[in-house]
Amino acid sequence: MRCLIFGYGYMGKIRYQVLREHPHVSGIKIVDPALDAAARAGLEGVWLAPTEPIPWDWCDAAFICTPNNVTAELCAEALRRCGRVFCEKPPGRNWEDFCRITDAAAAAPSATLMFGFNHRFHPSIEAAKALIGDGGLGEILYLKGTYGKSGGARYRENWRSNPEIAGGGILLDQGIHMLDLFHLFLGELSVVDAVLADSFWGCGLEDNAFLLLRSERGIPTFLHSSATLWKHTFRIEIGCRDGYLIATGLLSKTGSYGREQLVIGRRQFEDQAQALGNPREEIIHFDRDESWGREVHEFLAAAKQGRPAAHGTLDDARRVMQVIRDVYSLGERRPAAGRR
Amino acid sequence: METLRRIIQSQDQIPLAAVKPIDQGFLKYRAQCLKASQAALRHPAHRRASPVSGAPLSPAGDVEGIPYGCCPDTGGFFMLELPAPERWREVLVETSGLRRSPETLHAELAQSRTDTVYAPKLEWIGETLRLHGMRQPLMLEAVTEPSSFRTLLKESALCSDVIPVDETKLIAQRVPGGPFQAAVLLESLDRVSDPAGLVRGVAAHLEEGGLLFVTALVSSGLDFSILGLNSLYLFPPDRTNCFSLQGLRRLLQRSGFDLVEESTPGALDVQIVREHLQRDPALPRSVFERQLLEMNDEGQAALQAFLQQWGLSSFARIVAKRRKVIA
């Protein structure tokens, strides 16, 4: 397959590396008019100059790795022109952007469209999924997630901190992954309450979001998404009837989220353990992240077979965007506690 | 294929005395094992090559006059002399019987060993099968009879059935009822005279993608690293081979398996070393080792947890997947 990558920033580079190593990819071209000479080094023959037309006729699949303000437009065009589209999260700046993608997808019913929710493919999450329910730990009682980063010295300068370009703050940028995982475990969620705060960075976007959600079956869920977690944190706690799971850390390029691991604890009352409330735990450490490769592999396989992708579907994207829409709507109704 | 490193961190402190105390029964069992091995070695054949890499074994010393060699590539201790395979099988059969004798090994600890040794293994196998989406596989157990674990496996309903096969004969046998979806080698690789042949035999009986569960005591862990051949737990035939973790890994990989998990969830390294030093204060140890072993209980628990977490305990578990055969 011949792949066109729109945007060669952080995500574009990751996708490029994965596609380069994929056995079914015969060609890659990169469209990014903002690339400077240094960034273009080593991309001769791959990078398209701004004057060159987009080679829609050449490409079999398009990867949208752009800033949020152009995502919807490009995604819609790629659906029309190419029909096989992988779109990074978030699927647009807001609900309206997302609806443009939905409309374009509806007009191209045979298209393959997948969104980049790679956290589903992380080994700790896959293992957790296998262990709940019939996997031994029983039904879920509650979910609690914390996902955050420190922002960094140039956080304010990044397009992600520009309301016009990004459309939302840390919840839309990073918390969306945790919301997707909540949906993976619990299905449809609705917003019970939310508090948004722009407490440190002052960019006019939330740098902290606290969400209280509930599944259709009434299972409570809590998310803290933050751009002021000075210690980078990924942590999801899954309380089940017969035990609990705690996934922490993420295998990432920098390793700043810590070693990826899954704690498995089983409910033990005083008749089964010496120390009540302090059960025996097992910890699985994961030393390899294949989430990027597996996600792209699934997309390319779906595209090749002309079927919908199994993950990161339009419906998955709708679920998270609905929650984010409702949370922002709540925040706007309560400006004192909400976004500036 | 993902690599998982699974560890057990438990608030339960498992006392050595509850699992494998160095008591009179153990010492008697050890003496009888050594006697049976020495008798079998009256007409030995020399084993010169490492079963892992094929490199010449370098002399490492002896255990009660029985010489051991070391693999120069991966470490590990291996008996340098072995009798004919059939004769070694007789030793395994004889000592396996001793292991169940109320006069020798840990008869009074049967329940405790079920709770602390076998139950975690069952949990490990069950959880791994779930993680790999494998429901009730047909399982092969390579063993020298009798097997206490098979009864527990069958009762657990984790497998549709468990078929035993003699661990010394698997390479030459066609086991009826196969191919199998899973196989278990509980310290078998430590005992048999041809560990590479045993792994190849298992591979031949497993379906592509089938899972192999291996447990072994490994020389790369703390207690064997400190005690070496002075460890009272290192004797034939139970430790005919004492692979390093790296050696086990290589043995499996070159025999048609991909590793999907390796861990060292051992809980006893520190206690084992302390026990040996109490019994024989003259055993050599460095100042650093002395400091480690003189830490308080909290420090020692933290050290044991560290060993578990980084693959440095002497009890290893590996899950390997039968590789696809490329025609």
Short mmCIF file of N, CA and C in Angstrom, two decimals, chain A residues 79-156:
data_model
loop_
_atom_site.label_atom_id
_atom_site.label_comp_id
_atom_site.label_asym_id
_atom_site.label_seq_id
_atom_site.Cartn_x
_atom_site.Cartn_y
_atom_site.Cartn_z
N LEU A 79 -11.46 11.06 3.05
CA LEU A 79 -12.52 10.06 2.91
C LEU A 79 -13.12 10.11 1.51
N ARG A 80 -13.29 11.31 1.01
CA ARG A 80 -13.84 11.46 -0.34
C ARG A 80 -12.86 10.99 -1.41
N ARG A 81 -11.59 11.38 -1.25
CA ARG A 81 -10.62 11.17 -2.33
C ARG A 81 -9.92 9.81 -2.28
N CYS A 82 -9.79 9.30 -1.08
CA CYS A 82 -8.97 8.08 -0.92
C CYS A 82 -9.78 6.92 -0.36
N GLY A 83 -10.60 7.21 0.64
CA GLY A 83 -11.49 6.18 1.17
C GLY A 83 -10.89 5.30 2.25
N ARG A 84 -9.60 5.46 2.53
CA ARG A 84 -8.96 4.69 3.61
C ARG A 84 -8.17 5.69 4.45
N VAL A 85 -8.73 5.97 5.62
CA VAL A 85 -8.20 7.10 6.40
C VAL A 85 -7.93 6.70 7.83
N PHE A 86 -6.71 7.00 8.25
CA PHE A 86 -6.37 6.85 9.67
C PHE A 86 -6.20 8.26 10.22
N CYS A 87 -6.99 8.58 11.24
CA CYS A 87 -7.00 9.95 11.76
C CYS A 87 -6.56 9.94 13.22
N GLU A 88 -5.55 10.76 13.52
CA GLU A 88 -5.13 10.84 14.92
C GLU A 88 -6.24 11.43 15.77
N LYS A 89 -6.19 11.10 17.07
CA LYS A 89 -7.10 11.77 17.99
C LYS A 89 -6.57 13.19 18.23
N PRO A 90 -7.36 14.14 18.63
CA PRO A 90 -8.81 14.04 18.71
C PRO A 90 -9.40 14.18 17.32
N PRO A 91 -10.59 13.66 17.13
CA PRO A 91 -11.23 13.79 15.81
C PRO A 91 -11.85 15.19 15.65
N GLY A 92 -10.99 16.18 15.59
CA GLY A 92 -11.44 17.56 15.45
C GLY A 92 -11.34 18.33 16.75
N ARG A 93 -11.60 19.64 16.63
CA ARG A 93 -11.47 20.51 17.81
C ARG A 93 -12.67 20.40 18.73
N ASN A 94 -13.80 20.00 18.16
CA ASN A 94 -15.04 20.05 18.93
C ASN A 94 -16.09 19.16 18.26
N TRP A 95 -17.25 19.18 18.82
CA TRP A 95 -18.34 18.33 18.32
C TRP A 95 -18.69 18.67 16.88
N GLU A 96 -18.65 19.97 16.55
CA GLU A 96 -19.00 20.39 15.18
C GLU A 96 -17.98 19.82 14.18
N ASP A 97 -16.72 19.91 14.52
CA ASP A 97 -15.69 19.32 13.65
C ASP A 97 -15.94 17.83 13.48
N PHE A 98 -16.24 17.19 14.59
CA PHE A 98 -16.45 15.74 14.52
C PHE A 98 -17.64 15.41 13.61
N CYS A 99 -18.68 16.25 13.70
CA CYS A 99 -19.85 15.99 12.85
C CYS A 99 -19.52 16.11 11.37
N ARG A 100 -18.56 16.97 11.04
CA ARG A 100 -18.14 17.07 9.63
C ARG A 100 -17.52 15.75 9.17
N ILE A 101 -16.75 15.17 10.07
CA ILE A 101 -16.15 13.87 9.73
C ILE A 101 -17.25 12.81 9.60
N THR A 102 -18.18 12.85 10.53
CA THR A 102 -19.28 11.88 10.50
C THR A 102 -20.05 11.99 9.18
N ASP A 103 -20.33 13.24 8.76
CA ASP A 103 -21.07 13.45 7.51
C ASP A 103 -20.28 12.90 6.32
N ALA A 104 -18.97 13.17 6.33
CA ALA A 104 -18.14 12.68 5.21
C ALA A 104 -18.10 11.15 5.20
N ALA A 105 -18.06 10.58 6.39
CA ALA A 105 -18.03 9.10 6.47
C ALA A 105 -19.35 8.52 6.00
N ALA A 106 -20.44 9.22 6.31
CA ALA A 106 -21.75 8.72 5.88
C ALA A 106 -21.87 8.75 4.36
N ALA A 107 -21.19 9.73 3.76
CA ALA A 107 -21.25 9.85 2.30
C ALA A 107 -20.29 8.86 1.62
N ALA A 108 -19.47 8.21 2.41
CA ALA A 108 -18.53 7.23 1.84
C ALA A 108 -18.68 5.93 2.61
N PRO A 109 -19.79 5.25 2.46
CA PRO A 109 -20.08 4.11 3.34
C PRO A 109 -19.11 2.94 3.21
N SER A 110 -18.42 2.85 2.08
CA SER A 110 -17.49 1.73 1.94
C SER A 110 -16.09 2.09 2.42
N ALA A 111 -15.93 3.30 2.93
CA ALA A 111 -14.60 3.73 3.35
C ALA A 111 -14.17 3.02 4.64
N THR A 112 -12.85 2.94 4.83
CA THR A 112 -12.30 2.45 6.10
C THR A 112 -11.77 3.66 6.85
N LEU A 113 -12.31 3.88 8.03
CA LEU A 113 -11.89 5.03 8.84
C LEU A 113 -11.53 4.54 10.23
N MET A 114 -10.36 4.92 10.68
CA MET A 114 -9.92 4.50 12.03
C MET A 114 -9.28 5.69 12.72
N PHE A 115 -9.55 5.81 14.02
CA PHE A 115 -8.97 6.89 14.80
C PHE A 115 -7.88 6.33 15.72
N GLY A 116 -6.92 7.18 15.99
CA GLY A 116 -5.74 6.74 16.74
C GLY A 116 -5.95 6.72 18.25
N PHE A 117 -6.51 5.63 18.72
CA PHE A 117 -6.63 5.42 20.17
C PHE A 117 -5.73 4.24 20.53
N ASN A 118 -4.44 4.47 20.46
CA ASN A 118 -3.50 3.35 20.59
C ASN A 118 -3.44 2.77 22.00
N HIS A 119 -3.94 3.51 23.00
CA HIS A 119 -3.81 3.00 24.37
C HIS A 119 -4.53 1.67 24.55
N ARG A 120 -5.54 1.44 23.73
CA ARG A 120 -6.23 0.15 23.79
C ARG A 120 -5.29 -1.01 23.50
N PHE A 121 -4.25 -0.72 22.75
CA PHE A 121 -3.32 -1.78 22.36
C PHE A 121 -2.16 -1.93 23.33
N HIS A 122 -2.15 -1.11 24.37
CA HIS A 122 -1.06 -1.25 25.34
C HIS A 122 -1.21 -2.58 26.08
N PRO A 123 -0.09 -3.25 26.34
CA PRO A 123 -0.19 -4.60 26.91
C PRO A 123 -0.88 -4.65 28.26
N SER A 124 -0.71 -3.61 29.09
CA SER A 124 -1.37 -3.64 30.41
C SER A 124 -2.88 -3.56 30.25
N ILE A 125 -3.32 -2.82 29.26
CA ILE A 125 -4.76 -2.67 29.04
C ILE A 125 -5.34 -3.96 28.46
N GLU A 126 -4.63 -4.55 27.53
CA GLU A 126 -5.11 -5.81 26.96
C GLU A 126 -5.17 -6.90 28.02
N ALA A 127 -4.16 -6.91 28.89
CA ALA A 127 -4.16 -7.92 29.96
C ALA A 127 -5.32 -7.66 30.92
N ALA A 128 -5.54 -6.40 31.26
CA ALA A 128 -6.65 -6.07 32.16
C ALA A 128 -7.98 -6.51 31.56
N LYS A 129 -8.13 -6.23 30.29
CA LYS A 129 -9.38 -6.60 29.61
C LYS A 129 -9.61 -8.12 29.68
N ALA A 130 -8.51 -8.86 29.57
CA ALA A 130 -8.65 -10.32 29.59
C ALA A 130 -8.98 -10.86 30.97
N LEU A 131 -8.68 -10.09 32.01
CA LEU A 131 -8.82 -10.62 33.36
C LEU A 131 -10.15 -10.25 34.03
N ILE A 132 -10.83 -9.24 33.52
CA ILE A 132 -12.09 -8.87 34.16
C ILE A 132 -13.20 -9.79 33.66
N GLY A 133 -14.33 -9.75 34.34
CA GLY A 133 -15.46 -10.59 33.95
C GLY A 133 -15.12 -12.05 34.11
N ASP A 134 -15.35 -12.81 33.05
CA ASP A 134 -15.07 -14.24 33.09
C ASP A 134 -13.59 -14.55 33.24
N GLY A 135 -12.77 -13.53 33.05
CA GLY A 135 -11.33 -13.73 33.19
C GLY A 135 -10.88 -14.00 34.60
N GLY A 136 -11.80 -13.91 35.55
CA GLY A 136 -11.47 -14.31 36.91
C GLY A 136 -11.75 -13.26 37.97
N LEU A 137 -11.79 -11.99 37.58
CA LEU A 137 -11.97 -10.95 38.60
C LEU A 137 -13.42 -10.47 38.71
N GLY A 138 -14.27 -10.96 37.86
CA GLY A 138 -15.68 -10.59 37.97
C GLY A 138 -16.00 -9.25 37.35
N GLU A 139 -17.24 -8.86 37.52
CA GLU A 139 -17.72 -7.63 36.88
C GLU A 139 -17.08 -6.39 37.51
N ILE A 140 -17.04 -5.35 36.72
CA ILE A 140 -16.45 -4.09 37.19
C ILE A 140 -17.41 -3.38 38.14
N LEU A 141 -16.85 -2.87 39.25
CA LEU A 141 -17.64 -2.08 40.20
C LEU A 141 -17.43 -0.58 39.99
N TYR A 142 -16.21 -0.22 39.63
CA TYR A 142 -15.89 1.20 39.40
C TYR A 142 -14.59 1.30 38.60
N LEU A 143 -14.39 2.47 38.02
CA LEU A 143 -13.14 2.77 37.31
C LEU A 143 -12.64 4.13 37.77
N LYS A 144 -11.35 4.25 37.87
CA LYS A 144 -10.78 5.54 38.27
C LYS A 144 -9.50 5.74 37.49
N GLY A 145 -9.39 6.85 36.80
CA GLY A 145 -8.21 7.05 35.97
C GLY A 145 -7.55 8.39 36.20
N THR A 146 -6.25 8.41 36.17
CA THR A 146 -5.48 9.65 36.21
C THR A 146 -4.51 9.63 35.06
N TYR A 147 -4.54 10.67 34.28
CA TYR A 147 -3.61 10.75 33.15
C TYR A 147 -3.15 12.19 33.05
N GLY A 148 -1.85 12.40 33.18
CA GLY A 148 -1.42 13.78 33.13
C GLY A 148 0.06 13.93 32.88
N LYS A 149 0.40 15.15 32.50
CA LYS A 149 1.80 15.47 32.22
C LYS A 149 2.10 16.85 32.77
N SER A 150 3.35 17.22 32.67
CA SER A 150 3.75 18.48 33.31
C SER A 150 3.69 19.66 32.35
N GLY A 151 3.45 19.39 31.11
CA GLY A 151 3.39 20.48 30.14
C GLY A 151 4.76 20.82 29.59
N GLY A 152 5.66 21.22 30.43
CA GLY A 152 7.00 21.54 29.95
C GLY A 152 7.18 23.03 29.74
N ALA A 153 8.45 23.43 29.62
CA ALA A 153 8.79 24.85 29.59
C ALA A 153 8.13 25.58 28.42
N ARG A 154 7.92 24.91 27.29
CA ARG A 154 7.38 25.58 26.10
C ARG A 154 5.91 25.22 25.86
N TYR A 155 5.27 24.83 26.93
CA TYR A 155 3.88 24.37 26.80
C TYR A 155 3.00 25.46 26.21
N ARG A 156 3.18 26.68 26.67
CA ARG A 156 2.29 27.77 26.20
C ARG A 156 2.48 28.04 24.71
#
